[in-house]
Amino acid sequence: MSATASSLVRVEQAHWGDRVYSWALRLIAALVPLLIVAIGVELYRGSQPSRVAFGWHFLSSSAWDPVFGHFGAWPYIYGTLLTTVLALLIAAPLGVGTALFLAEMAPLWLRAPLGYLIELLAAVPSVVYGLWGIFVLAPWLQNSLEPWLTAHFGFLPFFQGAPYGVGFLAAGLILAVMTVPFIVGVAREVIAAVPVSQREAAYALSATHWDAIWDVVLPSARSGILGGIMLGMGRALGETMAVTMVIGNRPTVSASLLAPGYTLSSVIANELTEAMTQLHLSALREIGLVLFGITLVVNILARLFVWRVTRGIGKVI
Amino acid sequence: MTGDLNRKIRKLRNNVMLSLTGVATLLVLLPLALILFYVVKEGVSAISPGFFVHLPEPPDVPGGGMANAIVGTLELLLVAVIVGVPLGIAAGIYVAEHGAEFLTKLVRFSADVLNGTPTIVTGLFIYGLVVLPMRKFSTLAGGLALAIILLPVVLRTTDEVLQTIPRSYREAALALGATRFRVLWDVVLRAARAGIMGGVLLAISRVAGETAPLLFTSFNNSYWSMWLDRPVASLTVQIFNYAIAPYDRWHAQAWAGALTLITMIIVINLGARAWLRWRTGRLA
């Protein structure tokens, strides 16, 4: 689609104004990839004291002591990964199920309003999710769900310890709600993109509607759905405010989901304006670098997956 | 016999699984309903006309509002729009209209990657680039952080809208001897204007709810701030600070702020969609 009139008509001697104009546009467009490089360079430069002091050990160390100047990112990396995995375990099946309902099941008149409501989930600001998490979700977890989990599943390592309300579980749940719209958005598009003729072929072989979905639609949409899940993963990894407000902000590495934790993004949010030493500040910027690196890889993979299916016409979400 | 049983099982599985997709949809929408319910319930009981005209008060003083934060959010958005929208539209025009294959692909890809970059990382970037050299938090820094978040969204929207403009428009103008700039300015952009404006509004509604990139760029301010080089309050940061503070009165203010913010965002969002439907006939 990007081939336009300009590629049809090659004007040998362009008007001088046109040359200025097209170079200006080219420069501005080139700014976008440059921005990504600049972000990486800036974070790398800013984390120099910390990188020199701790080296790769920074990633595996659990020390975080601003007073004595020992910094390690492991509890934050752990918290980010655990909450993200938890969120995706909940959001992926729900998201794909919802996408199937929207694309295959819902009556036509209901599809647009339902789709809008799902998009509204993505429009609710992170800080509002956090506010709700602190005052509604966390108390409910502490008084109802978590005691129930410890009573019935307390033998599992995931559900041990006192119910705090805030912790990995609360953060994972909030993240699940926040990532679901991204998964639904992409999954719905790729499911709708599966040709009707393929379904008809399945029906002709006496497949039920679900058989057609399971054996025909989902396999052809698989790579796009994976891309959508990875997009959601990118969101969950970098999400800051809601997580900061419900995770408890204590750097623990615990198998129990009920324990309070910390994430890469929340420690930046909480400590950057209070960092007193150069080393502390640079350690926080190195945390930012780690976060940027992880999300960069996830996002690139996600885009490759989605683009392969939608051939580059995928809309921004 | 077994064939019959097999068919029954398949029918049952069909019904169960298809109903489960409906259940999944309900489960996804339940949190939305709960959040909106609580924001409206708590927000309405905490909000008053004074909330919109007064400055914040200490936790032991009744009254107080977020007037400066509301204006501050608008100031930050203004800076973001002034910087981010022209750049986003220009880059969008480039990829849709003039792109050489490689750079076009790279720019589209980068825009998507930038769009997925955590906003707190964007904040850190601006912190190192603007806040540290200036040695102060500022409206400018916060606005620039928001501009970086706005840019890729505006770029991709512009890109998409331009691709819906029929090629024959451009060919007709070129055939009349128009320069490429004239083709774009007088023909293509004129046809795409409404769509791009709607897209920009949608992008603004997204950026208006950002908190993380503002925490250490525009910081916060208890008073009015009308200068680009001073820290400024914003609704989102104010909600955050009040929510994590141990005072009931501030909690109530946070809910009032959340109601204000969410109303603002939904109104812009719905407005943009209605505008798009009306002006472009596209289902947005």
mmCIF file of C-alpha atoms in Angstrom, chain B residues 68-84 123 126-127 130-131 134-148 207 213-235 237:
data_model
loop_
_atom_site.group_PDB
_atom_site.id
_atom_site.type_symbol
_atom_site.label_atom_id
_atom_site.label_comp_id
_atom_site.label_asym_id
_atom_site.label_seq_id
_atom_site.Cartn_x
_atom_site.Cartn_y
_atom_site.Cartn_z
ATOM 1 C CA ASN B 68 -3.667 23.791 39.829
ATOM 2 C CA ALA B 69 -3.277 20.129 38.935
ATOM 3 C CA ILE B 70 -6.086 20.278 36.382
ATOM 4 C CA VAL B 71 -4.547 23.341 34.747
ATOM 5 C CA GLY B 72 -1.113 21.726 35.052
ATOM 6 C CA THR B 73 -2.279 18.639 33.174
ATOM 7 C CA LEU B 74 -3.613 20.890 30.411
ATOM 8 C CA GLU B 75 -0.298 22.792 30.254
ATOM 9 C CA LEU B 76 1.658 19.551 29.971
ATOM 10 C CA LEU B 77 -0.668 18.290 27.253
ATOM 11 C CA LEU B 78 -0.290 21.576 25.394
ATOM 12 C CA VAL B 79 3.512 21.259 25.348
ATOM 13 C CA ALA B 80 3.217 17.615 24.297
ATOM 14 C CA VAL B 81 0.832 18.476 21.455
ATOM 15 C CA ILE B 82 2.914 21.421 20.205
ATOM 16 C CA VAL B 83 6.038 19.256 20.031
ATOM 17 C CA GLY B 84 4.709 15.775 19.344
ATOM 18 C CA GLY B 123 10.723 9.595 31.835
ATOM 19 C CA ILE B 126 14.093 12.984 29.643
ATOM 20 C CA TYR B 127 15.407 13.089 33.200
ATOM 21 C CA VAL B 130 16.588 17.716 30.236
ATOM 22 C CA VAL B 131 16.169 17.633 34.021
ATOM 23 C CA MET B 134 18.782 22.168 33.670
ATOM 24 C CA ARG B 135 19.210 21.134 37.295
ATOM 25 C CA LYS B 136 15.466 21.380 37.882
ATOM 26 C CA PHE B 137 12.139 19.688 37.267
ATOM 27 C CA SER B 138 10.066 21.550 34.731
ATOM 28 C CA THR B 139 6.868 21.731 32.713
ATOM 29 C CA LEU B 140 9.077 21.552 29.634
ATOM 30 C CA ALA B 141 10.598 18.222 30.709
ATOM 31 C CA GLY B 142 7.191 16.696 31.505
ATOM 32 C CA GLY B 143 5.725 17.951 28.243
ATOM 33 C CA LEU B 144 8.641 16.548 26.247
ATOM 34 C CA ALA B 145 8.270 13.147 27.906
ATOM 35 C CA LEU B 146 4.586 13.136 26.940
ATOM 36 C CA ALA B 147 5.494 14.290 23.419
ATOM 37 C CA ILE B 148 7.720 11.230 22.946
ATOM 38 C CA VAL B 207 -1.399 10.496 27.113
ATOM 39 C CA PRO B 213 6.912 9.748 32.980
ATOM 40 C CA LEU B 214 5.906 12.833 34.986
ATOM 41 C CA LEU B 215 7.107 11.745 38.437
ATOM 42 C CA PHE B 216 10.638 13.007 37.906
ATOM 43 C CA THR B 217 10.240 15.360 34.975
ATOM 44 C CA SER B 218 7.454 17.801 35.789
ATOM 45 C CA PHE B 219 7.448 16.568 39.426
ATOM 46 C CA ASN B 220 4.707 18.295 41.387
ATOM 47 C CA ASN B 221 3.757 21.694 42.712
ATOM 48 C CA SER B 222 1.348 22.832 45.424
ATOM 49 C CA TYR B 223 0.782 26.149 43.703
ATOM 50 C CA TRP B 224 0.005 27.516 40.286
ATOM 51 C CA SER B 225 2.805 27.161 37.805
ATOM 52 C CA MET B 226 2.736 29.047 34.552
ATOM 53 C CA TRP B 227 6.382 28.785 33.543
ATOM 54 C CA LEU B 228 8.007 26.259 31.293
ATOM 55 C CA ASP B 229 11.051 25.977 33.531
ATOM 56 C CA ARG B 230 9.205 25.335 36.802
ATOM 57 C CA PRO B 231 7.807 22.110 38.217
ATOM 58 C CA VAL B 232 4.082 21.755 37.675
ATOM 59 C CA ALA B 233 1.293 19.762 39.292
ATOM 60 C CA SER B 234 -0.672 17.220 37.279
ATOM 61 C CA LEU B 235 -3.884 15.373 38.056
ATOM 62 C CA VAL B 237 0.760 12.650 40.008
#
